[in-house]
Short mmCIF file of C-alpha atoms and ligand atoms in Angstrom, two decimals:
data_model
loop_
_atom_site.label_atom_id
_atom_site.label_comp_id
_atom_site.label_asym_id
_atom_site.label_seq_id
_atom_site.Cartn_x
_atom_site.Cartn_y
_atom_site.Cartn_z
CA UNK A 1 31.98 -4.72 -11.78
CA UNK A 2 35.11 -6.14 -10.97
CA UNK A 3 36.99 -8.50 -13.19
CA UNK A 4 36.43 -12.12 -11.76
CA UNK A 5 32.58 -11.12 -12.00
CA UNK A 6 32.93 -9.90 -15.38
CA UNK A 7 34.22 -13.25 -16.45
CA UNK A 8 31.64 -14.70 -14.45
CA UNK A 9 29.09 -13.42 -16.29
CA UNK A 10 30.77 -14.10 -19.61
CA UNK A 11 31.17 -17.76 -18.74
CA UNK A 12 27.69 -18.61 -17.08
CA UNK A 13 25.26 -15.72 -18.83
CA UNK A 14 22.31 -14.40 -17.11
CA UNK A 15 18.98 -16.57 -16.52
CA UNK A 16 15.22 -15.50 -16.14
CA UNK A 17 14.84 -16.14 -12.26
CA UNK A 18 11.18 -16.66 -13.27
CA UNK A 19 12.18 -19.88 -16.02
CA UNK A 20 15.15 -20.30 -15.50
CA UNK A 21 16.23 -19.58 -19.22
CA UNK A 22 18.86 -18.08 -20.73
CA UNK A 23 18.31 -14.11 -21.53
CA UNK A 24 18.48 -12.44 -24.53
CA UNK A 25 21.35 -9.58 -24.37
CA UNK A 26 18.48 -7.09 -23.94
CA UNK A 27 16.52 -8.33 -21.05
CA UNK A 28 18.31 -7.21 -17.91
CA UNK A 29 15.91 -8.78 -15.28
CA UNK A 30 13.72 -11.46 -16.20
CA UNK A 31 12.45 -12.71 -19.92
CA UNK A 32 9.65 -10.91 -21.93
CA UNK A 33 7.45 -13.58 -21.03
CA UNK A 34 7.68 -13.84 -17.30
CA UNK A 35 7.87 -9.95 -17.54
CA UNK A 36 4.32 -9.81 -18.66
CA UNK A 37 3.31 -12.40 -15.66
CA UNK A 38 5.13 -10.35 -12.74
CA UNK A 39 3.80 -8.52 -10.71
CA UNK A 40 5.74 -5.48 -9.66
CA UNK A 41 4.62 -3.28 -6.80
CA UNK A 42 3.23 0.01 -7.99
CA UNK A 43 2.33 3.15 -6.89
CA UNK A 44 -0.30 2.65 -4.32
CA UNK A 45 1.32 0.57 -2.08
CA UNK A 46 1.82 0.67 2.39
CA UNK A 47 3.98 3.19 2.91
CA UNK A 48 5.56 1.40 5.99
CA UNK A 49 6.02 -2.04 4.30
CA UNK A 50 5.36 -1.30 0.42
CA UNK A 51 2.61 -4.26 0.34
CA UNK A 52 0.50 -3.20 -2.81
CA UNK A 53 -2.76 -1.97 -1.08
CA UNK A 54 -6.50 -2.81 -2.68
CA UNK A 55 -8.20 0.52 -1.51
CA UNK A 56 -6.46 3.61 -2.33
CA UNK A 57 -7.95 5.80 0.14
CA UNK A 58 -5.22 4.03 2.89
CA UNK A 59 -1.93 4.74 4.19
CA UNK A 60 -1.22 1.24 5.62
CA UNK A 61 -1.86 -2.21 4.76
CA UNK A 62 -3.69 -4.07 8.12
CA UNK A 63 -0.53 -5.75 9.23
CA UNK A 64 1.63 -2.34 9.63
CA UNK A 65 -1.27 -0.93 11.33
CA UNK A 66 0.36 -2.33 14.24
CA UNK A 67 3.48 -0.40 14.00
CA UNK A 68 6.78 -1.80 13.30
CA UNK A 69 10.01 -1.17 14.23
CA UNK A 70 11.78 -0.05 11.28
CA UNK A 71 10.69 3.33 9.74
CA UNK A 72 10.10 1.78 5.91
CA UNK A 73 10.46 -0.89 3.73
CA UNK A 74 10.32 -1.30 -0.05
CA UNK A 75 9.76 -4.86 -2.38
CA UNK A 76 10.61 -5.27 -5.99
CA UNK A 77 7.60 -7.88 -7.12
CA UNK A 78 4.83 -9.02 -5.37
CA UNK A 79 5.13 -12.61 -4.33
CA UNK A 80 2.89 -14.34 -6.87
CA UNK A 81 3.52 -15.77 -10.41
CA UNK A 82 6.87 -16.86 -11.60
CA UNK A 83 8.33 -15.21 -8.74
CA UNK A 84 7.34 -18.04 -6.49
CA UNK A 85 9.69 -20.56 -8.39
CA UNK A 86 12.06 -17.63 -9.02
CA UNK A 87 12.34 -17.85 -5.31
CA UNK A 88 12.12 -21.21 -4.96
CA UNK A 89 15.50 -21.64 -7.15
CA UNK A 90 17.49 -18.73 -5.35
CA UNK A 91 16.95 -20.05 -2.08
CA UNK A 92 17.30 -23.63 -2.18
CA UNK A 93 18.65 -24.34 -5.61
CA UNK A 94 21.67 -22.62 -5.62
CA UNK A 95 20.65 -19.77 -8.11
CA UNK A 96 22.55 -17.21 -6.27
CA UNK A 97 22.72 -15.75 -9.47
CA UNK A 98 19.73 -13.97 -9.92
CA UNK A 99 21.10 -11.52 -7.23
CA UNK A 100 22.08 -9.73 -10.29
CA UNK A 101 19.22 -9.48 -11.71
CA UNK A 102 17.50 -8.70 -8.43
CA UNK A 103 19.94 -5.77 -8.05
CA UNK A 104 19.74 -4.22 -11.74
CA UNK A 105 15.96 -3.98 -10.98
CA UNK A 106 16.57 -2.54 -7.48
CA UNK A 107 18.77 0.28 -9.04
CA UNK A 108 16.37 1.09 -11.27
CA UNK A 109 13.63 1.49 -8.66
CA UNK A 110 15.32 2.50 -5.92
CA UNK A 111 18.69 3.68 -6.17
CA UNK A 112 17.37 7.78 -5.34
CA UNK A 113 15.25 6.59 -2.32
CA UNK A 114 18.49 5.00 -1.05
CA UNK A 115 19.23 8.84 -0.99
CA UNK A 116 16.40 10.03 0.31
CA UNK A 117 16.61 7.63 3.12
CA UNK A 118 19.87 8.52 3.61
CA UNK A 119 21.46 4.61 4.03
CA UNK A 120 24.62 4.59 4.84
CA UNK A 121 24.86 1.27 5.06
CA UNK A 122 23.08 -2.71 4.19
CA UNK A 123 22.99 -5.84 6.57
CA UNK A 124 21.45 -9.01 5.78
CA UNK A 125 18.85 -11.08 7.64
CA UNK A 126 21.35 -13.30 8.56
CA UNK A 127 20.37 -17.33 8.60
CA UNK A 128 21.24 -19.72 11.42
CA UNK A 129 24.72 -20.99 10.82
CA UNK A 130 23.87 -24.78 11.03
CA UNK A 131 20.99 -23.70 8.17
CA UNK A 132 23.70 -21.70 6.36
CA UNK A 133 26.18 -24.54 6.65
CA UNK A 134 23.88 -27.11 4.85
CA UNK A 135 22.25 -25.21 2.86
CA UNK A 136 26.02 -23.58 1.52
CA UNK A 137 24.92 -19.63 1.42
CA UNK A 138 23.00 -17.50 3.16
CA UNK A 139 20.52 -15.74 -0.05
CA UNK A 140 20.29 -12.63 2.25
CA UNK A 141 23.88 -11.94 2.29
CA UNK A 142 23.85 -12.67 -1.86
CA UNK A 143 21.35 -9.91 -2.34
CA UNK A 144 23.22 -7.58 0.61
CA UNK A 145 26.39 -7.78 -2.09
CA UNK A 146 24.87 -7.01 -5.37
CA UNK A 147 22.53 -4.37 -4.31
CA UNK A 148 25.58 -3.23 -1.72
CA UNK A 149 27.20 -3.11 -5.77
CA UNK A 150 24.48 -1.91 -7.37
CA UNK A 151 23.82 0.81 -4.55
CA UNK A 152 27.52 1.39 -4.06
CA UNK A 153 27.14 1.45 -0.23
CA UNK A 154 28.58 -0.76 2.15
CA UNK A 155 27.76 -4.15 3.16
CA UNK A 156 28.33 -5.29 7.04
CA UNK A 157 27.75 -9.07 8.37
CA UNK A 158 26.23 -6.72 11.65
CA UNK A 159 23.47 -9.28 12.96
CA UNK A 160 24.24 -13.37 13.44
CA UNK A 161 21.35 -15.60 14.08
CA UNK A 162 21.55 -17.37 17.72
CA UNK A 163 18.47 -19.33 17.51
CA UNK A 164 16.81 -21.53 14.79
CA UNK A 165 13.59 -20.75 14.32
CA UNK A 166 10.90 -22.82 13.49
CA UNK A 167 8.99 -22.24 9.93
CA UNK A 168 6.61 -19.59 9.87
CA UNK A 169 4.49 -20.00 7.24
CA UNK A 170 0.81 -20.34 8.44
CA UNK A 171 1.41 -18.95 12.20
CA UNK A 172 -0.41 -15.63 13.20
CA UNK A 173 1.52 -12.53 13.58
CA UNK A 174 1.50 -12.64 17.45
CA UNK A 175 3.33 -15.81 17.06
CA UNK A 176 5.69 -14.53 14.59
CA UNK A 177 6.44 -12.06 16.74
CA UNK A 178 7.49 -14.03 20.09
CA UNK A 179 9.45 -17.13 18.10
CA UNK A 180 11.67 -14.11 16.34
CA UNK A 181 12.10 -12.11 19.80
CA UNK A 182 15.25 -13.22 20.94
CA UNK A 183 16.85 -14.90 17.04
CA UNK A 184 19.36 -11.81 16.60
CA UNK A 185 22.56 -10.62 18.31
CA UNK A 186 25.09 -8.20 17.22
CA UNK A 187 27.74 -9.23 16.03
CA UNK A 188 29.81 -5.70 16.17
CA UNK A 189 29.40 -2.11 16.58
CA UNK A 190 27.33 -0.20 14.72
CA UNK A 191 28.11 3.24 16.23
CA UNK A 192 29.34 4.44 13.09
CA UNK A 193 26.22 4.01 10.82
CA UNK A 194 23.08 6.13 11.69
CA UNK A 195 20.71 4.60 9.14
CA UNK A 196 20.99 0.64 8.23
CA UNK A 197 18.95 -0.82 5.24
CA UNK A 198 18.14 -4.93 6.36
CA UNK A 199 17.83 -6.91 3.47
CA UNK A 200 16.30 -10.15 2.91
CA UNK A 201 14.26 -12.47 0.34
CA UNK A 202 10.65 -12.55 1.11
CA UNK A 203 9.00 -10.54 3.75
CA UNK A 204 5.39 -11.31 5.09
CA UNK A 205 4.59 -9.92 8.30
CA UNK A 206 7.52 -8.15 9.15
CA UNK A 207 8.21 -9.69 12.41
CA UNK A 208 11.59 -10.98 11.13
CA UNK A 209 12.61 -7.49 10.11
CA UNK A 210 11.19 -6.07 13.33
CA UNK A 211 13.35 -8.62 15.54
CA UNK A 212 16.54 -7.48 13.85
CA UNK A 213 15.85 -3.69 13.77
CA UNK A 214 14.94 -3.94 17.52
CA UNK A 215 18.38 -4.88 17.86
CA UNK A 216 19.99 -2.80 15.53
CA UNK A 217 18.56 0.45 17.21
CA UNK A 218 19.17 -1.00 20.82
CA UNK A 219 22.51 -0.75 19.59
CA UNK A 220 22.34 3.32 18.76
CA UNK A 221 21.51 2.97 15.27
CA UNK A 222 18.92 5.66 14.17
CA UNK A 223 16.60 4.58 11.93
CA UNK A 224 16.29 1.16 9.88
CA UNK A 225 14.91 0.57 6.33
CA UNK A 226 14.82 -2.53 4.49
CA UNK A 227 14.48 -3.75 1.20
CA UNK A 228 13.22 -7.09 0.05
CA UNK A 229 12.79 -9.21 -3.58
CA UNK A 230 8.99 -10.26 -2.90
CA UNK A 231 6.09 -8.90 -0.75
CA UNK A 232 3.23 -10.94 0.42
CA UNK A 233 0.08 -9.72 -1.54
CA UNK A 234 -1.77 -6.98 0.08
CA UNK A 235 -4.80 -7.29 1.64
ZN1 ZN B 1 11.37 -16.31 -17.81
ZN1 ZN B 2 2.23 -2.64 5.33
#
């Protein structure tokens, strides 16, 4: 940690992105109380997407039955609970602080697979610059930077959004899929990195993460992973 974010944390100490209360110096991620309501994602989960899965006799959840285009994906907490608001506040109500608590719980979890995958490097879902403008940060790049910290791999801006796209919430997957197809460009090379993590808040059906790993590997990267806070709950 460097020393303006030292200070940072000194000044403003960390909240529970579930209440939004102060923590107690011993609970890293979220309080003891929205601890108990989370739900993180467990054992048996997709492999492809790491939606928690009902019947533990399958591989795949129905959405990444599919296919997708990035080779695997991993979430923290399901999306459910005090996560909702948790989400709710670092989006839109400028709680970019709880990247750190996203990231201490992502280096717990996940820090060896990062190995095993064999990142060499993390892009955000970037958001579409008018969005980003009003809105004042984009809450992919946020979590990009702490878990690019907590990680210690790099970060690259590589993707930029070149068309807004509408809401997605209650459209089928086949829609999903054709308003994302042409939202990302690169931005610059990515020669130099065979395998790119994409990281973003939420992720549902994947066809945001499939639009910008399309891209990503049209560009000669090998293989994308990504890593998100919540997961839609499995089916
Ligand atoms: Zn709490
Ligand atoms: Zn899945």
């Amino acid at each position: 940690m460097n020393i303006r974010r030292k200070l940072y944390s000194w000044i403003y100490p960390r909240r529970c992105p579930g209440c939004d209360r102060l923590l107690e110096p011993d609970e890293k991620v979220l309080c003891r109380c929205c601890d108990e309501l989370v739900v993180r994602t467990g054992e048996v989960v997709c492999v492809q997407c790491g939606k928690p899965l009902r019947d533990r006799g399958q591989d795949l959840c129905p959405d990444c039955k599919r296919g997708h285009r990035f080779t695997a994906g991993r979430a923290l907490f399901v999306y459910s609970g005090p996560m909702k608001e948790a989400m709710y506040r670092f989006k839109y109500e400028n709680r970019r602080c709880f990247g750190d608590n996203f990231a201490v719980e992502a280096k717990g979890r996940y820090a060896s697979l990062m190995k095993i995958w064999g990142i060499s490097c993390i892009v955000p879902i970037p958001m579409y610059p008018g969005k980003q403008k009003k809105r004042g940060y984009n809450q992919a790049m946020v979590l990009a930077q702490r878990f690019g910290e907590g990680f210690n791999l790099p970060v690259k801006d590589l993707l930029e959004r070149v068309e807004d796209t509408p809401p997605m919430k209650g459209l089928s997957p086949g829609t999903r899929r054709r308003n994302m197809k042409k939202a990302f460009h690169m931005k610059e090379s990515a020669v130099q990195f065979n395998k790119i993590l994409l990281v973003d808040d939420i992720f549902t059906t994947g066809a945001t993460m499939d639009a910008a790993a399309e891209v990503l590997i049209s560009h000669g990267v090998q293989a994308v992973y990504a890593l998100y806070v919540c997961v839609g709950e499995g089916k």
